[in-house]
GROMACS .gro file of C-alpha atoms in nm:
model
  382
    1MET     CA    1  -0.428   2.409  -2.030
    2THR     CA    2  -0.592   2.126  -2.222
    3SER     CA    3  -0.417   1.805  -2.325
    4ILE     CA    4  -0.527   1.484  -2.495
    5ILE     CA    5  -0.424   1.138  -2.374
    6LYS     CA    6  -0.481   0.850  -2.617
    7GLY     CA    7  -0.463   0.476  -2.575
    8ILE     CA    8  -0.659   0.154  -2.533
    9HIS     CA    9  -0.894   0.161  -2.234
   10TYR     CA   10  -0.770  -0.105  -1.991
   11LYS     CA   11  -1.123  -0.233  -1.924
   12THR     CA   12  -1.315  -0.198  -2.248
   13GLU     CA   13  -1.005  -0.261  -2.464
   14GLN     CA   14  -1.141   0.005  -2.700
   15PRO     CA   15  -0.950   0.310  -2.834
   16VAL     CA   16  -1.012   0.615  -2.620
   17ALA     CA   17  -0.909   0.981  -2.619
   18LEU     CA   18  -0.924   1.167  -2.288
   19GLU     CA   19  -0.938   1.544  -2.281
   20ILE     CA   20  -0.763   1.667  -1.965
   21ASN     CA   21  -0.819   2.018  -1.834
   22ALA     CA   22  -0.741   2.173  -1.495
   23GLY     CA   23  -0.639   1.833  -1.361
   24LEU     CA   24  -0.969   1.667  -1.450
   25ILE     CA   25  -1.094   1.431  -1.719
   26LYS     CA   26  -1.327   1.661  -1.912
   27THR     CA   27  -1.438   1.434  -2.194
   28SER     CA   28  -1.384   1.076  -2.304
   29THR     CA   29  -1.433   0.989  -2.670
   30THR     CA   30  -1.343   0.717  -2.914
   31GLY     CA   31  -0.982   0.769  -3.013
   32ASN     CA   32  -0.838   0.784  -3.362
   33GLY     CA   33  -0.475   0.711  -3.442
   34VAL     CA   34  -0.428   0.524  -3.117
   35ASN     CA   35  -0.125   0.301  -3.064
   36PRO     CA   36  -0.288  -0.045  -3.018
   37ASN     CA   37  -0.011  -0.151  -2.780
   38GLN     CA   38  -0.053   0.136  -2.536
   39PHE     CA   39  -0.317   0.114  -2.264
   40ILE     CA   40  -0.463   0.375  -2.030
   41ALA     CA   41  -0.549   0.287  -1.669
   42PRO     CA   42  -0.592   0.470  -1.338
   43GLY     CA   43  -0.271   0.548  -1.149
   44LEU     CA   44  -0.164   0.295  -0.888
   45VAL     CA   45  -0.223   0.361  -0.517
   46ASP     CA   46   0.003   0.199  -0.257
   47LEU     CA   47  -0.144   0.197   0.094
   48GLN     CA   48   0.170   0.052   0.251
   49ILE     CA   49   0.525   0.140   0.155
   50ASN     CA   50   0.816   0.161   0.398
   51GLY     CA   51   1.079   0.279   0.151
   52PHE     CA   52   1.218   0.245  -0.198
   53LYS     CA   53   1.549   0.247  -0.386
   54GLY     CA   54   1.772   0.271  -0.081
   55ILE     CA   55   1.561   0.524   0.109
   56ASP     CA   56   1.372   0.424   0.424
   57PHE     CA   57   1.093   0.633   0.574
   58ASN     CA   58   1.184   0.487   0.914
   59GLU     CA   59   1.551   0.585   0.928
   60PRO     CA   60   1.641   0.890   1.140
   61VAL     CA   61   1.840   1.048   0.855
   62LEU     CA   62   1.531   1.087   0.632
   63THR     CA   63   1.534   1.420   0.444
   64GLU     CA   64   1.287   1.614   0.233
   65GLU     CA   65   1.510   1.551  -0.069
   66GLN     CA   66   1.477   1.176  -0.012
   67VAL     CA   67   1.098   1.197   0.012
   68LEU     CA   68   1.098   1.375  -0.323
   69ALA     CA   69   1.331   1.109  -0.468
   70ILE     CA   70   1.095   0.830  -0.359
   71THR     CA   71   0.795   1.017  -0.500
   72GLN     CA   72   0.965   1.058  -0.837
   73ALA     CA   73   1.083   0.696  -0.839
   74LEU     CA   74   0.727   0.583  -0.770
   75PHE     CA   75   0.602   0.790  -1.064
   76GLU     CA   76   0.826   0.574  -1.281
   77GLU     CA   77   0.647   0.271  -1.135
   78GLY     CA   78   0.304   0.414  -1.215
   79VAL     CA   79   0.221   0.502  -0.854
   80THR     CA   80   0.032   0.831  -0.832
   81ARG     CA   81  -0.070   0.812  -0.465
   82TYR     CA   82   0.097   0.641  -0.171
   83PHE     CA   83   0.105   0.616   0.206
   84PRO     CA   84   0.450   0.642   0.367
   85THR     CA   85   0.433   0.370   0.631
   86LEU     CA   86   0.594   0.425   0.970
   87ILE     CA   87   0.659   0.111   1.169
   88THR     CA   88   0.704   0.059   1.542
   89ASN     CA   89   0.963   0.296   1.682
   90SER     CA   90   1.029   0.538   1.965
   91ASP     CA   91   0.809   0.841   2.020
   92ALA     CA   92   1.099   1.068   1.922
   93ALA     CA   93   1.174   0.877   1.602
   94ILE     CA   94   0.812   0.871   1.486
   95SER     CA   95   0.770   1.238   1.570
   96ASN     CA   96   1.083   1.328   1.373
   97THR     CA   97   0.970   1.137   1.064
   98LEU     CA   98   0.624   1.295   1.080
   99ASN     CA   99   0.789   1.638   1.085
  100VAL     CA  100   1.000   1.553   0.780
  101LEU     CA  101   0.699   1.423   0.588
  102LEU     CA  102   0.489   1.725   0.679
  103ASN     CA  103   0.764   1.966   0.573
  104SER     CA  104   0.810   1.772   0.250
  105CYS     CA  105   0.441   1.809   0.167
  106SER     CA  106   0.443   2.180   0.242
  107GLN     CA  107   0.752   2.242   0.029
  108ASN     CA  108   0.669   2.041  -0.283
  109LYS     CA  109   0.348   2.023  -0.487
  110HIS     CA  110   0.414   1.675  -0.627
  111ILE     CA  111   0.485   1.530  -0.283
  112ASN     CA  112   0.178   1.695  -0.132
  113GLU     CA  113  -0.050   1.566  -0.405
  114SER     CA  114   0.102   1.217  -0.405
  115ILE     CA  115   0.108   1.145  -0.033
  116ALA     CA  116  -0.255   1.059   0.025
  117GLY     CA  117  -0.187   1.014   0.396
  118ILE     CA  118   0.045   0.846   0.642
  119HIS     CA  119   0.004   0.484   0.749
  120LEU     CA  120   0.107   0.420   1.111
  121GLU     CA  121   0.186   0.049   1.143
  122GLY     CA  122   0.253   0.018   1.513
  123PRO     CA  123   0.358   0.053   1.786
  124PHE     CA  124   0.023  -0.085   1.908
  125LEU     CA  125   0.088  -0.440   1.789
  126SER     CA  126   0.120  -0.791   1.931
  127SER     CA  127   0.443  -0.859   2.116
  128GLU     CA  128   0.433  -1.230   2.028
  129ASP     CA  129   0.690  -1.380   1.795
  130GLY     CA  130   0.534  -1.431   1.455
  131PRO     CA  131   0.254  -1.175   1.470
  132ARG     CA  132   0.505  -0.905   1.567
  133GLY     CA  133   0.704  -0.969   1.249
  134ALA     CA  134   1.015  -0.751   1.227
  135HIS     CA  135   0.880  -0.478   1.455
  136PRO     CA  136   1.123  -0.410   1.745
  137LEU     CA  137   0.986  -0.556   2.068
  138LYS     CA  138   1.120  -0.278   2.292
  139TYR     CA  139   0.888  -0.022   2.135
  140ILE     CA  140   0.571  -0.234   2.126
  141GLN     CA  141   0.303  -0.092   2.356
  142ASN     CA  142  -0.069  -0.083   2.425
  143PRO     CA  143  -0.289   0.168   2.241
  144ASP     CA  144  -0.241   0.518   2.379
  145TRP     CA  145  -0.488   0.776   2.250
  146ASP     CA  146  -0.301   1.075   2.396
  147LEU     CA  147   0.021   0.962   2.226
  148PHE     CA  148  -0.158   0.912   1.897
  149CYS     CA  149  -0.315   1.258   1.924
  150LYS     CA  150   0.031   1.404   1.980
  151TRP     CA  151   0.156   1.240   1.660
  152GLN     CA  152  -0.155   1.344   1.470
  153GLU     CA  153  -0.104   1.704   1.579
  154ILE     CA  154   0.253   1.695   1.448
  155ALA     CA  155   0.125   1.543   1.123
  156GLN     CA  156  -0.153   1.803   1.103
  157GLY     CA  157  -0.410   1.531   1.050
  158LYS     CA  158  -0.220   1.341   0.780
  159ILE     CA  159  -0.222   1.008   0.965
  160LYS     CA  160  -0.510   0.848   0.777
  161ILE     CA  161  -0.450   0.477   0.846
  162ILE     CA  162  -0.337   0.293   1.158
  163THR     CA  163  -0.268  -0.079   1.189
  164LEU     CA  164  -0.310  -0.228   1.535
  165ALA     CA  165  -0.371  -0.552   1.724
  166PRO     CA  166  -0.729  -0.542   1.857
  167GLU     CA  167  -0.665  -0.781   2.148
  168LEU     CA  168  -0.451  -0.526   2.334
  169PRO     CA  169  -0.595  -0.353   2.642
  170GLY     CA  170  -0.787  -0.042   2.540
  171ALA     CA  171  -0.783  -0.130   2.169
  172ILE     CA  172  -1.159  -0.130   2.113
  173ALA     CA  173  -1.203   0.213   2.268
  174PHE     CA  174  -0.904   0.333   2.066
  175ILE     CA  175  -1.062   0.205   1.743
  176LYS     CA  176  -1.382   0.394   1.821
  177HIS     CA  177  -1.183   0.714   1.881
  178CYS     CA  178  -1.006   0.669   1.547
  179VAL     CA  179  -1.332   0.612   1.360
  180ALA     CA  180  -1.480   0.927   1.516
  181ALA     CA  181  -1.168   1.118   1.407
  182GLY     CA  182  -1.185   0.990   1.047
  183VAL     CA  183  -0.882   0.760   1.075
  184ILE     CA  184  -0.912   0.421   0.902
  185VAL     CA  185  -0.827   0.133   1.134
  186ALA     CA  186  -0.668  -0.187   1.004
  187ILE     CA  187  -0.623  -0.515   1.190
  188GLY     CA  188  -0.271  -0.648   1.164
  189HIS     CA  189   0.025  -0.799   1.350
  190THR     CA  190  -0.233  -0.958   1.577
  191ALA     CA  191  -0.276  -1.270   1.788
  192ALA     CA  192  -0.643  -1.194   1.853
  193ASN     CA  193  -0.904  -1.463   1.900
  194SER     CA  194  -1.215  -1.470   1.684
  195GLU     CA  195  -1.431  -1.277   1.931
  196GLN     CA  196  -1.171  -0.999   1.954
  197ILE     CA  197  -1.161  -0.971   1.574
  198ARG     CA  198  -1.541  -0.944   1.566
  199GLU     CA  199  -1.534  -0.676   1.838
  200ALA     CA  200  -1.281  -0.475   1.637
  201VAL     CA  201  -1.498  -0.495   1.326
  202ALA     CA  202  -1.806  -0.391   1.524
  203ALA     CA  203  -1.607  -0.095   1.660
  204GLY     CA  204  -1.525   0.017   1.305
  205ALA     CA  205  -1.207  -0.157   1.186
  206ARG     CA  206  -1.212  -0.149   0.805
  207PHE     CA  207  -0.945  -0.380   0.665
  208SER     CA  208  -0.679  -0.642   0.731
  209THR     CA  209  -0.316  -0.541   0.685
  210HIS     CA  210  -0.125  -0.789   0.461
  211LEU     CA  211  -0.363  -1.072   0.542
  212GLY     CA  212  -0.187  -1.406   0.579
  213ASN     CA  213   0.145  -1.256   0.683
  214ALA     CA  214   0.282  -1.151   1.025
  215SER     CA  215   0.127  -1.455   1.190
  216HIS     CA  216   0.225  -1.758   1.395
  217LEU     CA  217   0.391  -2.041   1.205
  218VAL     CA  218   0.130  -2.281   1.347
  219LEU     CA  219  -0.237  -2.194   1.401
  220PRO     CA  220  -0.548  -2.387   1.510
  221ARG     CA  221  -0.685  -2.531   1.188
  222HIS     CA  222  -1.041  -2.397   1.235
  223ASP     CA  223  -1.061  -2.115   1.488
  224ASN     CA  224  -0.793  -1.856   1.411
  225TYR     CA  225  -0.753  -1.488   1.325
  226ILE     CA  226  -0.686  -1.544   0.953
  227TRP     CA  227  -1.010  -1.737   0.896
  228GLU     CA  228  -1.206  -1.487   1.105
  229GLN     CA  229  -1.081  -1.189   0.904
  230LEU     CA  230  -1.132  -1.374   0.578
  231ALA     CA  231  -1.492  -1.458   0.673
  232SER     CA  232  -1.581  -1.101   0.771
  233GLU     CA  233  -1.809  -0.937   0.513
  234GLU     CA  234  -1.712  -0.593   0.641
  235LEU     CA  235  -1.334  -0.623   0.626
  236TRP     CA  236  -1.130  -0.542   0.318
  237ALA     CA  237  -0.797  -0.722   0.281
  238THR     CA  238  -0.461  -0.593   0.162
  239LEU     CA  239  -0.235  -0.854   0.005
  240ILE     CA  240   0.137  -0.867  -0.074
  241ALA     CA  241   0.137  -1.043  -0.412
  242ASP     CA  242   0.512  -1.038  -0.469
  243GLY     CA  243   0.549  -1.412  -0.529
  244PHE     CA  244   0.710  -1.473  -0.190
  245HIS     CA  245   0.478  -1.362   0.089
  246LEU     CA  246   0.174  -1.565  -0.015
  247PRO     CA  247   0.160  -1.891  -0.215
  248GLN     CA  248  -0.060  -1.894  -0.524
  249ALA     CA  249  -0.322  -2.125  -0.372
  250LEU     CA  250  -0.372  -1.892  -0.077
  251LEU     CA  251  -0.384  -1.588  -0.303
  252ASN     CA  252  -0.646  -1.765  -0.510
  253VAL     CA  253  -0.863  -1.824  -0.203
  254PHE     CA  254  -0.821  -1.468  -0.075
  255LEU     CA  255  -0.909  -1.316  -0.412
  256LYS     CA  256  -1.217  -1.534  -0.451
  257VAL     CA  257  -1.351  -1.474  -0.102
  258LYS     CA  258  -1.278  -1.102  -0.086
  259LYS     CA  259  -1.371  -1.042  -0.451
  260ASN     CA  260  -1.412  -0.662  -0.474
  261LYS     CA  261  -1.267  -0.604  -0.126
  262SER     CA  262  -0.907  -0.708  -0.190
  263ILE     CA  263  -0.629  -0.455  -0.246
  264LEU     CA  264  -0.270  -0.505  -0.356
  265VAL     CA  265   0.004  -0.338  -0.153
  266SER     CA  266   0.380  -0.355  -0.194
  267ASP     CA  267   0.484  -0.325   0.174
  268ALA     CA  268   0.815  -0.240   0.005
  269THR     CA  269   1.130  -0.182   0.205
  270LYS     CA  270   1.416   0.041   0.098
  271PHE     CA  271   1.568  -0.257  -0.083
  272ALA     CA  272   1.296  -0.250  -0.350
  273GLY     CA  273   1.440  -0.124  -0.676
  274LEU     CA  274   1.799  -0.209  -0.580
  275LYS     CA  275   2.031  -0.456  -0.754
  276PRO     CA  276   2.070  -0.809  -0.613
  277GLY     CA  277   2.331  -0.830  -0.340
  278SER     CA  278   2.405  -0.823   0.033
  279TYR     CA  279   2.277  -0.530   0.239
  280GLN     CA  280   2.247  -0.410   0.596
  281SER     CA  281   1.905  -0.317   0.729
  282HIS     CA  282   1.851  -0.014   0.953
  283ILE     CA  283   1.778  -0.243   1.249
  284GLY     CA  284   2.123  -0.399   1.213
  285SER     CA  285   2.041  -0.723   1.034
  286ALA     CA  286   2.226  -0.852   0.728
  287VAL     CA  287   1.991  -0.930   0.439
  288GLU     CA  288   2.021  -1.079   0.091
  289LEU     CA  289   1.835  -0.970  -0.221
  290ASP     CA  290   1.848  -1.234  -0.493
  291ALA     CA  291   1.793  -1.199  -0.867
  292SER     CA  292   1.427  -1.303  -0.840
  293GLY     CA  293   1.352  -1.014  -0.605
  294LYS     CA  294   1.334  -1.225  -0.289
  295LEU     CA  295   1.462  -1.048   0.022
  296PHE     CA  296   1.570  -1.273   0.309
  297MET     CA  297   1.787  -1.285   0.618
  298SER     CA  298   2.149  -1.368   0.536
  299GLY     CA  299   2.208  -1.738   0.584
  300SER     CA  300   1.835  -1.811   0.616
  301PRO     CA  301   1.672  -1.816   0.270
  302LYS     CA  302   1.337  -1.925   0.415
  303MET     CA  303   1.316  -1.624   0.648
  304LEU     CA  304   1.184  -1.323   0.456
  305ALA     CA  305   1.325  -0.982   0.548
  306GLY     CA  306   1.034  -0.786   0.401
  307SER     CA  307   0.934  -0.704   0.047
  308ALA     CA  308   1.169  -0.579  -0.222
  309ARG     CA  309   0.911  -0.551  -0.499
  310SER     CA  310   0.715  -0.247  -0.613
  311LEU     CA  311   0.338  -0.237  -0.645
  312LEU     CA  312   0.382  -0.263  -1.021
  313ASP     CA  313   0.589  -0.580  -0.968
  314CYS     CA  314   0.303  -0.721  -0.761
  315VAL     CA  315   0.058  -0.640  -1.041
  316ASP     CA  316   0.283  -0.822  -1.288
  317TYR     CA  317   0.321  -1.124  -1.063
  318LEU     CA  318  -0.052  -1.155  -1.017
  319ILE     CA  319  -0.108  -1.121  -1.393
  320SER     CA  320   0.143  -1.404  -1.446
  321THR     CA  321  -0.058  -1.633  -1.216
  322ARG     CA  322  -0.375  -1.582  -1.425
  323LEU     CA  323  -0.581  -1.589  -1.108
  324ASP     CA  324  -0.777  -1.291  -1.237
  325SER     CA  325  -0.809  -1.068  -1.542
  326THR     CA  326  -0.554  -0.794  -1.603
  327ALA     CA  327  -0.826  -0.529  -1.566
  328ASN     CA  328  -0.938  -0.663  -1.228
  329ILE     CA  329  -0.580  -0.689  -1.106
  330LEU     CA  330  -0.514  -0.328  -1.202
  331ASP     CA  331  -0.833  -0.230  -1.020
  332ARG     CA  332  -0.702  -0.397  -0.704
  333ALA     CA  333  -0.400  -0.166  -0.719
  334SER     CA  334  -0.582   0.154  -0.816
  335LEU     CA  335  -0.961   0.174  -0.804
  336ARG     CA  336  -1.011  -0.048  -0.496
  337PRO     CA  337  -0.779   0.144  -0.261
  338ASN     CA  338  -0.949   0.468  -0.364
  339GLU     CA  339  -1.286   0.307  -0.289
  340LEU     CA  340  -1.164   0.209   0.058
  341LEU     CA  341  -1.044   0.566   0.111
  342GLY     CA  342  -1.381   0.700  -0.004
  343ASP     CA  343  -1.219   0.902  -0.283
  344THR     CA  344  -1.487   0.861  -0.549
  345ARG     CA  345  -1.329   1.119  -0.782
  346ARG     CA  346  -1.036   0.884  -0.840
  347CYS     CA  347  -1.241   0.568  -0.888
  348GLY     CA  348  -1.194   0.489  -1.253
  349ILE     CA  349  -1.157   0.667  -1.586
  350LYS     CA  350  -1.469   0.884  -1.593
  351GLU     CA  351  -1.556   1.235  -1.699
  352GLY     CA  352  -1.519   1.469  -1.403
  353ASN     CA  353  -1.271   1.246  -1.222
  354ILE     CA  354  -0.923   1.359  -1.122
  355ALA     CA  355  -0.673   1.272  -1.395
  356ASP     CA  356  -0.439   1.034  -1.209
  357LEU     CA  357  -0.350   0.802  -1.496
  358ILE     CA  358  -0.090   0.572  -1.643
  359VAL     CA  359  -0.014   0.485  -2.003
  360PHE     CA  360   0.158   0.148  -2.035
  361GLU     CA  361   0.259  -0.135  -2.263
  362ARG     CA  362   0.276  -0.506  -2.188
  363ASP     CA  363   0.610  -0.649  -2.296
  364ALA     CA  364   0.735  -1.004  -2.231
  365GLY     CA  365   0.517  -1.046  -1.924
  366THR     CA  366   0.596  -0.709  -1.768
  367THR     CA  367   0.416  -0.378  -1.756
  368LYS     CA  368   0.624  -0.094  -1.897
  369ILE     CA  369   0.512   0.253  -1.789
  370ILE     CA  370   0.516   0.496  -2.082
  371GLN     CA  371   0.366   0.794  -1.900
  372THR     CA  372   0.241   0.878  -1.554
  373ILE     CA  373  -0.010   1.160  -1.526
  374LYS     CA  374  -0.066   1.318  -1.185
  375SER     CA  375  -0.362   1.557  -1.150
  376GLY     CA  376  -0.350   1.609  -1.526
  377GLU     CA  377   0.024   1.678  -1.539
  378VAL     CA  378   0.271   1.440  -1.699
  379VAL     CA  379   0.515   1.368  -1.417
  380TYR     CA  380   0.698   1.082  -1.587
  381SER     CA  381   0.755   0.998  -1.951
  382LEU     CA  382   0.968   0.715  -2.085
   0.00000   0.00000   0.00000
């Protein structure tokens, strides 16, 4: 079945008509009768999302119906691919969630096509306060290849990204095993010294997980793990640009230094997409979500309790800062993550590429999704 998608190309700002057939962009021509307010861009890709709209991938009650609900809610946000992110937990809990995700993919076409892989963020992380973040200390452990292989067998190879602290005993050998197995390794929740960061990069680590966050409150001003990761030519960097996790000046520096190797992620919790109010987290903490979208520990406004903004919200925030062009910002949330993943057939609006697309309007400083197209099929329409 052939369909035509029309709009203004987000990069060239010229009218374009895309002929979509069998899930692919077959032709791209100059469009006639195009709405000048509607733009076409690649679908967004979120490499790190813990939950959305009241559903948490890390809660033991997760169901296949909830995974479908998150997938559909993300379509409304323009996200066409995402990585459910499992944080530090018990072996049994992680295994259970992997089973639910695998069954969800096998039972539903949209879920299977949208989950590009699973991101395992822990339990091989620093136990130190600050770098550990909100990860429960009792489940933190050193890298264990046999345990990882057990989880990967349950997931049938769907664990595609793992975040770990490279200073832990056995971490460098673990990274090499992951690289050989085709798993992308990210450095994060770490207290590593500069030499340990360099060793991890030499072993094959590819990117930094939410660079600038999950760190000590005070660091040596010159020799520290943030500077070392920022200086690395090999490392990509994922950034939480929600307006709360990183100040504008730091974002500005990160974007300039990393240039085409920076990627936006939401790192969203289940509170993203909910109304402002008081909530209880699954680890037993009371949290507050205010009208601006800031999520913090009850009674401690300066202590963030994770992110409550979608990837689209992060795009809008970064556009509002004017630190980069709208086209480049959209690339950081779509084209760049696909480049990191090596998925060249989703890198941009080109003939022969997979038709993962969004049609949107800009209205009063926000991006309004008009349509989301997944593998050539309209999966959301306003």
